[in-house]
Structure formats: structure tokens, C-alpha cells
Amino acid sequence: MAQNRWVADDSHRVQTPILEAKNLAVSYEIRDGQVNAVRDVSFKIHRGETLGLVGESGCGKSTVAFSIVRFLGKNGRITGGSIRFQGQELQDLSEREVRSLRGDQMAMVYQDPFQSLNPCMRIGDQLCEVLQEHRGLSDREASVRAIQMLDAVYMPDSAAVMRRFPHQLSGGQQQRVVIAMALLNNPALLIMDEPTTALDVTVEAVVLDLVDELRRRLDTGVLYITHDLGVISRVADRIGVMYAGEMVEVASAVDTFIRPMHPYTEGLMRCVPKLGLSKESSSLYPIRGRVPAPTALPPGCVFEPRCDYARRRCREKHPELRSVEREHLVRCHRAEEIRETEWRPSDETILDLQERLRSRSEDGSKVLEVSDLRTYYDQESKGILSLFGLGEKRQVKAVDGVSFEVGAGTTLGVVGESGCGKSTLARTIIGLESSRDGKIDFLGFDATLPLSRRDKRLIKDLQMVFQNPDSTLNPSFPVGYQIARPLRRFGKVDRARIGDEVVRLLNRVKLDGSYYDRLPRQLSGGEKQRVGIARAFATNPRLVLCDEPVSSLDVSVQAAVLNLLMEIQQEHNSPLLLIAHDLSVVRFFSDAIMVMYLGKACEIGPAEAVYAPPYHPYTEALLSAVPTADPRVEQKRIRLSGSVPSALNPPTGCRFHTRCGRKVGTICETEEPPEIGFGDQHRIYCHLPLEELEAMDAVITA
Amino acid sequence: MLVQDYMTKHPLMGRLTMSISEVQHYMADNDLRHLPVVGDGKRLLGLVTRQSLLVEPVRLRSLDVWEISRYLTTESIDVVMIPADDVITIKGDATIEDAARTMVRNRVGCLPVVEDGIVVGIITETDLLAQLAEIMACSADIPAVRATVQMPNRTGNLAKMVQAIAAQDWGILALGGAVNRDDPAVWDAVVKIDNVTKDAVREVLGEVEGHRVTDLREA
């Protein structure tokens, strides 16, 4: 970026922040008393500034947002401190005044766009309603304004979108409609609570760009809440880190990432894999323990029980949020003394693990060989003929000719946007879906057989860890019983020794024997996922399929679960198939990576080769979209337009041609792309000439 | 250089439910000289200025101390605000010189920026003065030479000066000008050039035919 000669001076403007919270405290009444969910939180948001709030779930981020707009519910109330909006104390305002502020000057965008839109109203009517209600515009004026706003959020074909219903739009488009709706009244403050969490990385990147641009153009103050450090590094000017209901650090985005001063912020940074680093070259260090319940806070510093730097003073005296450097507030007694470079992990085994991973040897034998696998779903046409069985049969080609292999002890990562067939691929291999064509050779077994006709040994050797542990653990049986089930079923150990074996497995996933009799609902999300892993590894499988095993977990839990998976994989030397949408995680964990788009592989090869040029144009776009938790990293800006086309009627030729920024010509629309090999098993399926592929620049430069 | 680019967006605004003393506090706390009063949907209802807040002496004579305090706390904002019909406003797509002229002609210090009756911003004297300083590159903080050049008020003369500067490969930081107050046949141009010495500027600009450097300083 060219250096500007100078920037305009804005010091003559009103200096009153859009929003200023001072010592804010919020409590919820519960049956046996009061929960102080948020305590002593202070921050300011100036015009045209984005403040990011980060922290693990349960740290009070959303409670802060709800207290601003008075959405705390019947049992919640502000018990102390003040919130000033545009210099006015919000608590002094009547319910009616707050309601009119909410419509006119504050707006909110939530995680799930579909829930913010009325499913039975056309988009246009919903947008116009806002303008008619608050501004009293006529139908015509309102619809002109609404279309302008849709254009402002880069909605393609905005006039047509006005006539659609929410379900006819993709997730990214829905979120854009919600943002457009929030901005219709030109609010001074925009509160966004995890607005991109439900979206694909490519769509997320577009939405984040949009938020940033609108903030600059409209001078809106933005409160951006997320648990994702990568996202926050991309959008926020300043970052507030929350822990257990308190603000523990407030600093500029750059300072937060480069010189974090609170041990919790440091800890969070160590939990996320840096894009481009592998498990051999770096380690994840989960923060031990977990967030304390608001009813059982430690007497001193709230982070003390999990802090590696804690001293006696930390146990005894609660630290204040204080200014350590200019514009850098930290709630830690020892902020000046602690140095990140002096930090040593409390759990030395993590370093051993990295050592072991480095020194492991691959014997090169193949465990899984998939060739030209196809999985189609039949879709009945809705015409009248189909009633007589004469309707045209259509097929969703979820997986359409995919070939790859997984070697012993290695991990193959599979990435791609939602709807690209990643999960179907895993479900076909495990036998939950039946394949239409192609071969799956698993240690000599034919794994294309449906589950009912599979050999018991095949079932035993092929296990899966699912994304959502809630829906894969039976809620009515204790954990121990569920882990014991595969042991009994496959007779791996004597019936008499099953109990001991379950305890051993629980210990293996760092849970103690007391978990044996607990029910899934008594476990936290991370613990449930550990049980899921213990169950998958109970039968000593030869291949484990992991479908988004960490995507529903907080970063510190995610780091612990990833470490655990690596450790167990190391121990059993069992290969893994890892499906994830988080490209940093996939890069970190995998030895080889396959990038999928609409049921086909675009690129496959060793992890470091896939994440470096030459790229398939789709891989290039994915890497450019992934939010990195480091503001120093420069990323090329490539944005994909639109969403993944329907697999019912995929584009001809190269399936990516409709969104490709490097389209060669009509050949992309008519012919399947050829395979281009780059040695070392790196293959790209693309029409681009070899010279052009080889001349590509790296997307990410540190 | 339009009003919408230089106005203060999301200005602080008053509501009809505020009492006079609340308004006084609000304006004093936030260092405001002008406060647009809006209703639902940010519709402009009026404008409070420091002047309109003053209690007229006629009124004061008839009130004792207790009555003044009652007046301040119980009377609402609409007693002291200029009603919307009398407020001079401007649209966002007007030029800043339009805004300046409107303010000068009507002898007001601020213009609420209104679209369809909705307040979208406010532009004040200070914004325009800040912009004048900006036009003269005051915040640039780059050492430069500022020259005032008198030239005939005829087409082509400014171009001659710019050409002379361009011929030296110098960069112009800022440029402005106006007709001379005393002699309409003369045009005063102000130019700021960075990375040069005063002597060099004097020599180059003084050599342009019909131009006279009247003031030269480092700025």
C-alpha cells in the first residue's frame, strides 16, 4: 500500500464517544440468588471505530451487548456502573425512549441471519417496513431507499432480491440483507454478535470487508463480538478481551496480537494455530482448567487458577484494570514483570509430542485407497409424472469422482466450502451412505459395501468422530456405558475387564474415572468431544474419520482436543481423515490436503505444497479469505462472488468456472480440467497453463 | 468537497422530553454549541443553540430566583429551541462553499444536514474553518514554503505560475486564491511548495511575467 502523505485532522469534531461503558455490572436473578455475569466492564467506542470483544463462551460478551440495548430479559438487570450513548445515560431513559433509540440510532446483527428475518415476508417488504415505521416514508420512497441499501451491501440483482423470501437466499445473502436492514436508519452504533460464525470463510471474508467499508463510509461505531481471533484481527481497531465477566485487557488490535500483556490473552494466542505452521514446527498450548462459574469466582484474580505466572498476591488481591502503556489497559498485578518469552508450558508433554511428531517415520504403506468414488442422491422431480414413476430422475452429485489415498500414520485434511461434499465423502467411507460407483480399498476390505453387509472387522477398524458431540452421544446413558459399547460389541477385551479398559480410555483422553457414571448433559462441550474421541478409539481402529471435530469448541478447548487427537494418533499410528472448514487447523494437523469443490477435488498434495504456490484458483481464494490471527500478515485480496452452485445442476466443464477469477476462456466451460502434476504427489485440476500456475505469488506473506 | 464529506455524522441530538436544565448540562458536558432536537426517526423538530438557551432579560426581570430554577427544571426543551420551520438547513450533496455562503448570509453558526426531514449530520463554522486549514495543508506537517503571488485577474495566469512550478519538478502541497480586496484587477494566489528554499521560490515565481511575490514564508 502506498504511504499517504498526510491524513486529515479530525480533532475539531465532538469528542464524545458513541458509547461509553463505565464499571458496568450486570446480574441475573436465578432460583438461588444472583449471578453477577458481568462485573466492572469499561470501554469506549468512538465514531467510525470498531471495538472487538473476544473471549471464550460464558465470559459475558453477549450480556454486555444485551445490556446496551436493554434485552437482558426479565431476570437480568444492570446493577452498577453506567452506559452512556452519545453522552446520555441510557439507564435514565424510559422504555419508550430506549425503544426509539434502538430503531433510530442503534442496530444489531446476530449470528443466525435466518432467525432475524421473517420467513413469511418478502425481503422488500421487510426492508420497507423499517423505513415506513421509523421514517414515515411512502411505499415508493421506501422501496427506492431499500434497493439503494441492498446495492450498498453489494447484493447482486437487488431489485429481484426485493421480491424474494428469506429461504430463497443463501446464508451470505441473508446476512447482507440483515446488515442492510440494520443500516437503513443510519445508526450511530452497530452491535454485531458473531455475525459471520455461521458463514463459510469465503462469504465471511466478503461480509467482513463490507462491515469495515460501511463503518468507514458512514462513521458508525461498531461493537463486534466474536470468539474468533482471526476475525477480530481483521475487523477491529481496538480489542477488549473478556474473561469470566471482566474486561482483562483493552488495547489496539496490533498491540493485542503483537504484545499481549494479560496472561489470558497470551494464552488465547497460543491456542490457535498460525496459518502456515504445521504440527512439527509449532505446538498448541491449551489453557489449563476452565472458565469459573460466575457463582464460584476465585477471591483474587479471576484468572489466577489457570495462570502460569500466578503468585501469592494474585490469589489474595483482585487486580484493577489499569493503564500499563498508552491506550493499553490490563487487569493483572504482574503485567510489567511477565515476559512472554520466559513462558514455559506447564504441561511438558506437549513439547515431547512435537519432538515425537518430528521424529516419526512413515513406512509408506497405504491404509485407504479411494478411486473415482461417486456418491449421488436421487431427487424425485416434483412434477405430476413422478406420481406415476415417470418423472425425470435427477441426481445430486455430492461426490463425483474423487480419488486419493491415505498412508499409515498420516492425516489427510479435506477442505472446501459447505456443500462441496466433504461430509458426504466421510459418510460414504464409513458406510452411512452408499456409493454409486468407484472403489474404496481399506486394508484389503471393500468399503463400498453398505454397513449391513460389512465385515465386523471392517466396522471395528473404521471409526468416526463427529462434529457435534451432543447429537452423537445418547443422552440417557452414562458416558462409561457408551464407551464400553464398542468394546463389548467387538469383543476387544474380556467382558470382566471392560470396566478397567473404559477407565483407561477415559484417562487417555484426560478425563478421570469419575466420569464413568456421568450423563452427557453433565459434561462440557470439550469433555463430550473427548468422550466421542475415546469411543472412536476404543476399538483400536485402523482409520479414524473426523468430521469437524473441533469446530463447535472454544479455542482453548479446541487446542486441547487437537493435541489429544495428535497424541492418540501418534500412539496408535492410525491415519486420520480430518474434515474441517478452518484452514489454519487443517494446515496445522494434516500431512496431506485435498481441496474439494462441488463434489470434485481441485487440488491434492502434501500440506505445505497446497498452501504455497502454485495454487488451484479456488485454493488461492480460500487462503485469501481465511482470517489470520496476526495483523502483520498481508493477504492478497481475492473475493469469490456468489455462492457454491447447486449440485443438482453443476456447471459444465470445470465446476469452478462460474466463480473463478482466473478463467482461461470457453475451454473452462466445456471441458473437464486436466490433471497437472507438480511432483511429490501434488496435483492441480485446472486449465491454466503451467507457466501461469508456476508464476503465481504467495497469497499470504508474513 | 461536499457537505456530506465534511459534516459530523451521527451528531449528538436532543429529545423533546429533556428539560432546559438537562439540555444545559448535556451541552456543557459534551462541549456542544448547537443541538438539533429530533423526534422519532431522527426527524428534525428544532435546534437549540447557546444563544437560544439564554433567558431573555425581559423575562428575567419578572422572575425571582425560585422561579428561574423552576423555569429551568420544569419547562421543556421546546421553550428554548428554534422550531424546525425557522431552522436553516442544508442537504448533504450541497458544496461546502454553499454551506459557507448560507451560514454567512443567514448569520448562523451551524446547519443541520437534513434529508427528507431526517437529520443525517450537522455542519458548523468550525468544520468549515477546519476544512479551510485542510485546504491549505495545515495538518500536513511537512516543511514547505508558502508564497502569496499577485497576478492579473485574467484567465491563464494561474496556469503560468503552475507551469513554472512544474518546470522545476516541485510538488504543490496546497493552492488557493481570491480576488484582491482593494483592486479587482488583481488576483492573489497562495501556494505551498514542499522541499524547496525560500530563495528558489522567490526566483522562480518572481520571473513569471506580470506576477509579483508579495509574501514569502516558511510554513
Short mmCIF file of N, CA and C in Angstrom, two decimals, chain A residues 126-206:
data_model
loop_
_atom_site.label_atom_id
_atom_site.label_comp_id
_atom_site.label_asym_id
_atom_site.label_seq_id
_atom_site.Cartn_x
_atom_site.Cartn_y
_atom_site.Cartn_z
N GLN A 126 -39.93 -6.41 4.17
CA GLN A 126 -39.29 -6.30 5.48
C GLN A 126 -38.41 -5.06 5.56
N LEU A 127 -37.72 -4.77 4.47
CA LEU A 127 -36.85 -3.58 4.47
C LEU A 127 -37.70 -2.31 4.49
N CYS A 128 -38.75 -2.29 3.66
CA CYS A 128 -39.57 -1.08 3.57
C CYS A 128 -40.30 -0.81 4.89
N GLU A 129 -40.67 -1.89 5.57
CA GLU A 129 -41.39 -1.72 6.83
C GLU A 129 -40.59 -0.87 7.81
N VAL A 130 -39.26 -1.13 7.85
CA VAL A 130 -38.40 -0.37 8.76
C VAL A 130 -38.47 1.12 8.44
N LEU A 131 -38.40 1.43 7.13
CA LEU A 131 -38.39 2.83 6.73
C LEU A 131 -39.73 3.48 6.96
N GLN A 132 -40.81 2.72 6.73
CA GLN A 132 -42.14 3.30 6.91
C GLN A 132 -42.43 3.51 8.39
N GLU A 133 -41.99 2.55 9.20
CA GLU A 133 -42.25 2.63 10.63
C GLU A 133 -41.50 3.81 11.25
N HIS A 134 -40.19 3.90 10.96
CA HIS A 134 -39.38 4.90 11.65
C HIS A 134 -39.33 6.23 10.95
N ARG A 135 -39.49 6.23 9.64
CA ARG A 135 -39.31 7.48 8.92
C ARG A 135 -40.56 7.98 8.25
N GLY A 136 -41.59 7.15 8.24
CA GLY A 136 -42.84 7.55 7.62
C GLY A 136 -42.71 7.81 6.13
N LEU A 137 -41.83 7.05 5.46
CA LEU A 137 -41.69 7.23 4.01
C LEU A 137 -42.87 6.56 3.31
N SER A 138 -43.15 7.02 2.09
CA SER A 138 -44.19 6.38 1.30
C SER A 138 -43.64 5.07 0.74
N ASP A 139 -44.56 4.22 0.22
CA ASP A 139 -44.14 2.92 -0.33
C ASP A 139 -43.03 3.08 -1.36
N ARG A 140 -43.27 4.05 -2.29
CA ARG A 140 -42.31 4.22 -3.38
C ARG A 140 -40.93 4.64 -2.87
N GLU A 141 -40.95 5.70 -2.02
CA GLU A 141 -39.68 6.20 -1.48
C GLU A 141 -38.96 5.11 -0.73
N ALA A 142 -39.72 4.37 0.08
CA ALA A 142 -39.11 3.33 0.89
C ALA A 142 -38.47 2.28 0.00
N SER A 143 -39.14 1.90 -1.07
CA SER A 143 -38.56 0.83 -1.87
C SER A 143 -37.33 1.33 -2.64
N VAL A 144 -37.32 2.59 -3.02
CA VAL A 144 -36.11 3.14 -3.67
C VAL A 144 -34.94 3.10 -2.70
N ARG A 145 -35.20 3.54 -1.47
CA ARG A 145 -34.16 3.55 -0.42
C ARG A 145 -33.66 2.14 -0.14
N ALA A 146 -34.62 1.20 -0.07
CA ALA A 146 -34.27 -0.18 0.26
C ALA A 146 -33.35 -0.76 -0.82
N ILE A 147 -33.69 -0.48 -2.08
CA ILE A 147 -32.85 -1.00 -3.17
C ILE A 147 -31.46 -0.38 -3.10
N GLN A 148 -31.41 0.93 -2.80
CA GLN A 148 -30.10 1.58 -2.65
C GLN A 148 -29.26 0.90 -1.58
N MET A 149 -29.92 0.56 -0.49
CA MET A 149 -29.20 -0.04 0.63
C MET A 149 -28.70 -1.43 0.25
N LEU A 150 -29.53 -2.20 -0.47
CA LEU A 150 -29.10 -3.53 -0.91
C LEU A 150 -27.90 -3.40 -1.84
N ASP A 151 -27.93 -2.37 -2.69
CA ASP A 151 -26.77 -2.14 -3.56
C ASP A 151 -25.54 -1.81 -2.72
N ALA A 152 -25.76 -1.03 -1.66
CA ALA A 152 -24.63 -0.62 -0.82
C ALA A 152 -23.97 -1.82 -0.15
N VAL A 153 -24.73 -2.90 0.10
CA VAL A 153 -24.11 -4.09 0.69
C VAL A 153 -23.73 -5.10 -0.40
N TYR A 154 -23.63 -4.59 -1.64
CA TYR A 154 -23.20 -5.41 -2.78
C TYR A 154 -24.08 -6.63 -3.01
N MET A 155 -25.36 -6.44 -2.91
CA MET A 155 -26.27 -7.54 -3.22
C MET A 155 -26.44 -7.58 -4.73
N PRO A 156 -26.10 -8.73 -5.34
CA PRO A 156 -26.29 -8.78 -6.78
C PRO A 156 -27.79 -8.77 -7.12
N ASP A 157 -28.17 -8.07 -8.16
CA ASP A 157 -29.55 -8.04 -8.63
C ASP A 157 -30.52 -7.66 -7.51
N SER A 158 -30.30 -6.49 -6.91
CA SER A 158 -31.05 -6.13 -5.71
C SER A 158 -32.56 -6.01 -5.95
N ALA A 159 -32.94 -5.55 -7.14
CA ALA A 159 -34.38 -5.39 -7.39
C ALA A 159 -35.09 -6.74 -7.33
N ALA A 160 -34.44 -7.78 -7.84
CA ALA A 160 -35.05 -9.10 -7.82
C ALA A 160 -35.07 -9.66 -6.39
N VAL A 161 -34.00 -9.36 -5.63
CA VAL A 161 -33.93 -9.85 -4.26
C VAL A 161 -35.09 -9.29 -3.43
N MET A 162 -35.50 -8.07 -3.74
CA MET A 162 -36.61 -7.46 -3.00
C MET A 162 -37.87 -8.32 -3.05
N ARG A 163 -38.05 -9.06 -4.13
CA ARG A 163 -39.27 -9.85 -4.29
C ARG A 163 -39.12 -11.26 -3.69
N ARG A 164 -37.92 -11.61 -3.25
CA ARG A 164 -37.72 -12.98 -2.77
C ARG A 164 -38.08 -13.12 -1.30
N PHE A 165 -38.23 -14.37 -0.88
CA PHE A 165 -38.40 -14.69 0.53
C PHE A 165 -37.05 -15.09 1.10
N PRO A 166 -36.88 -14.97 2.42
CA PRO A 166 -35.56 -15.28 3.00
C PRO A 166 -35.01 -16.64 2.61
N HIS A 167 -35.88 -17.68 2.53
CA HIS A 167 -35.33 -19.02 2.26
C HIS A 167 -34.79 -19.14 0.85
N GLN A 168 -35.10 -18.16 0.00
CA GLN A 168 -34.59 -18.23 -1.37
C GLN A 168 -33.21 -17.62 -1.50
N LEU A 169 -32.66 -17.14 -0.39
CA LEU A 169 -31.33 -16.54 -0.42
C LEU A 169 -30.33 -17.44 0.29
N SER A 170 -29.06 -17.32 -0.09
CA SER A 170 -28.03 -18.09 0.60
C SER A 170 -27.72 -17.42 1.93
N GLY A 171 -26.97 -18.13 2.78
CA GLY A 171 -26.65 -17.60 4.10
C GLY A 171 -25.95 -16.25 4.03
N GLY A 172 -25.01 -16.14 3.11
CA GLY A 172 -24.27 -14.88 3.00
C GLY A 172 -25.17 -13.75 2.54
N GLN A 173 -26.08 -14.07 1.61
CA GLN A 173 -27.01 -13.04 1.14
C GLN A 173 -27.97 -12.64 2.25
N GLN A 174 -28.42 -13.63 3.02
CA GLN A 174 -29.32 -13.31 4.14
C GLN A 174 -28.63 -12.36 5.11
N GLN A 175 -27.35 -12.68 5.41
CA GLN A 175 -26.66 -11.82 6.38
C GLN A 175 -26.48 -10.42 5.80
N ARG A 176 -26.30 -10.33 4.49
CA ARG A 176 -26.19 -9.00 3.89
C ARG A 176 -27.51 -8.25 3.99
N VAL A 177 -28.62 -8.98 3.83
CA VAL A 177 -29.93 -8.33 3.98
C VAL A 177 -30.07 -7.81 5.41
N VAL A 178 -29.65 -8.63 6.38
CA VAL A 178 -29.78 -8.22 7.78
C VAL A 178 -28.92 -6.98 8.04
N ILE A 179 -27.71 -6.95 7.47
CA ILE A 179 -26.84 -5.79 7.66
C ILE A 179 -27.46 -4.56 6.99
N ALA A 180 -28.00 -4.77 5.78
CA ALA A 180 -28.65 -3.65 5.09
C ALA A 180 -29.80 -3.12 5.94
N MET A 181 -30.57 -4.04 6.53
CA MET A 181 -31.71 -3.63 7.34
C MET A 181 -31.22 -2.84 8.56
N ALA A 182 -30.13 -3.31 9.15
CA ALA A 182 -29.58 -2.64 10.33
C ALA A 182 -29.11 -1.23 9.98
N LEU A 183 -28.66 -1.04 8.74
CA LEU A 183 -28.08 0.25 8.38
C LEU A 183 -29.08 1.21 7.76
N LEU A 184 -30.31 0.73 7.53
CA LEU A 184 -31.30 1.56 6.84
C LEU A 184 -31.50 2.90 7.51
N ASN A 185 -31.51 2.89 8.84
CA ASN A 185 -31.75 4.15 9.54
C ASN A 185 -30.47 4.85 9.91
N ASN A 186 -29.36 4.46 9.28
CA ASN A 186 -28.09 5.11 9.51
C ASN A 186 -27.76 5.22 11.00
N PRO A 187 -27.61 4.06 11.66
CA PRO A 187 -27.40 4.09 13.11
C PRO A 187 -26.01 4.61 13.46
N ALA A 188 -25.92 5.18 14.67
CA ALA A 188 -24.62 5.64 15.15
C ALA A 188 -23.83 4.47 15.71
N LEU A 189 -24.55 3.46 16.19
CA LEU A 189 -23.89 2.30 16.79
C LEU A 189 -24.44 1.02 16.19
N LEU A 190 -23.54 0.15 15.78
CA LEU A 190 -23.94 -1.14 15.23
C LEU A 190 -23.34 -2.21 16.13
N ILE A 191 -24.20 -3.07 16.66
CA ILE A 191 -23.72 -4.15 17.52
C ILE A 191 -23.80 -5.44 16.73
N MET A 192 -22.68 -6.13 16.59
CA MET A 192 -22.68 -7.37 15.82
C MET A 192 -22.22 -8.50 16.72
N ASP A 193 -23.11 -9.47 16.92
CA ASP A 193 -22.80 -10.58 17.81
C ASP A 193 -22.55 -11.82 16.96
N GLU A 194 -21.31 -12.18 16.78
CA GLU A 194 -20.90 -13.33 15.97
C GLU A 194 -21.60 -13.35 14.60
N PRO A 195 -21.53 -12.26 13.84
CA PRO A 195 -22.33 -12.22 12.62
C PRO A 195 -21.85 -13.14 11.51
N THR A 196 -20.63 -13.64 11.60
CA THR A 196 -20.15 -14.47 10.48
C THR A 196 -19.88 -15.90 10.89
N THR A 197 -20.21 -16.23 12.13
CA THR A 197 -19.87 -17.56 12.63
C THR A 197 -20.56 -18.66 11.83
N ALA A 198 -21.76 -18.38 11.32
CA ALA A 198 -22.49 -19.43 10.61
C ALA A 198 -22.15 -19.44 9.13
N LEU A 199 -21.20 -18.61 8.70
CA LEU A 199 -20.95 -18.49 7.27
C LEU A 199 -19.63 -19.17 6.87
N ASP A 200 -19.54 -19.53 5.60
CA ASP A 200 -18.30 -20.08 5.06
C ASP A 200 -17.21 -19.02 5.02
N VAL A 201 -15.95 -19.44 5.03
CA VAL A 201 -14.86 -18.45 5.02
C VAL A 201 -14.93 -17.48 3.87
N THR A 202 -15.30 -17.97 2.69
CA THR A 202 -15.30 -17.07 1.53
C THR A 202 -16.39 -16.01 1.70
N VAL A 203 -17.54 -16.41 2.23
CA VAL A 203 -18.63 -15.47 2.44
C VAL A 203 -18.29 -14.56 3.61
N GLU A 204 -17.69 -15.16 4.63
CA GLU A 204 -17.28 -14.39 5.80
C GLU A 204 -16.36 -13.25 5.40
N ALA A 205 -15.42 -13.54 4.52
CA ALA A 205 -14.46 -12.52 4.09
C ALA A 205 -15.19 -11.36 3.44
N VAL A 206 -16.20 -11.66 2.63
CA VAL A 206 -16.94 -10.60 1.95
C VAL A 206 -17.71 -9.77 2.98
#
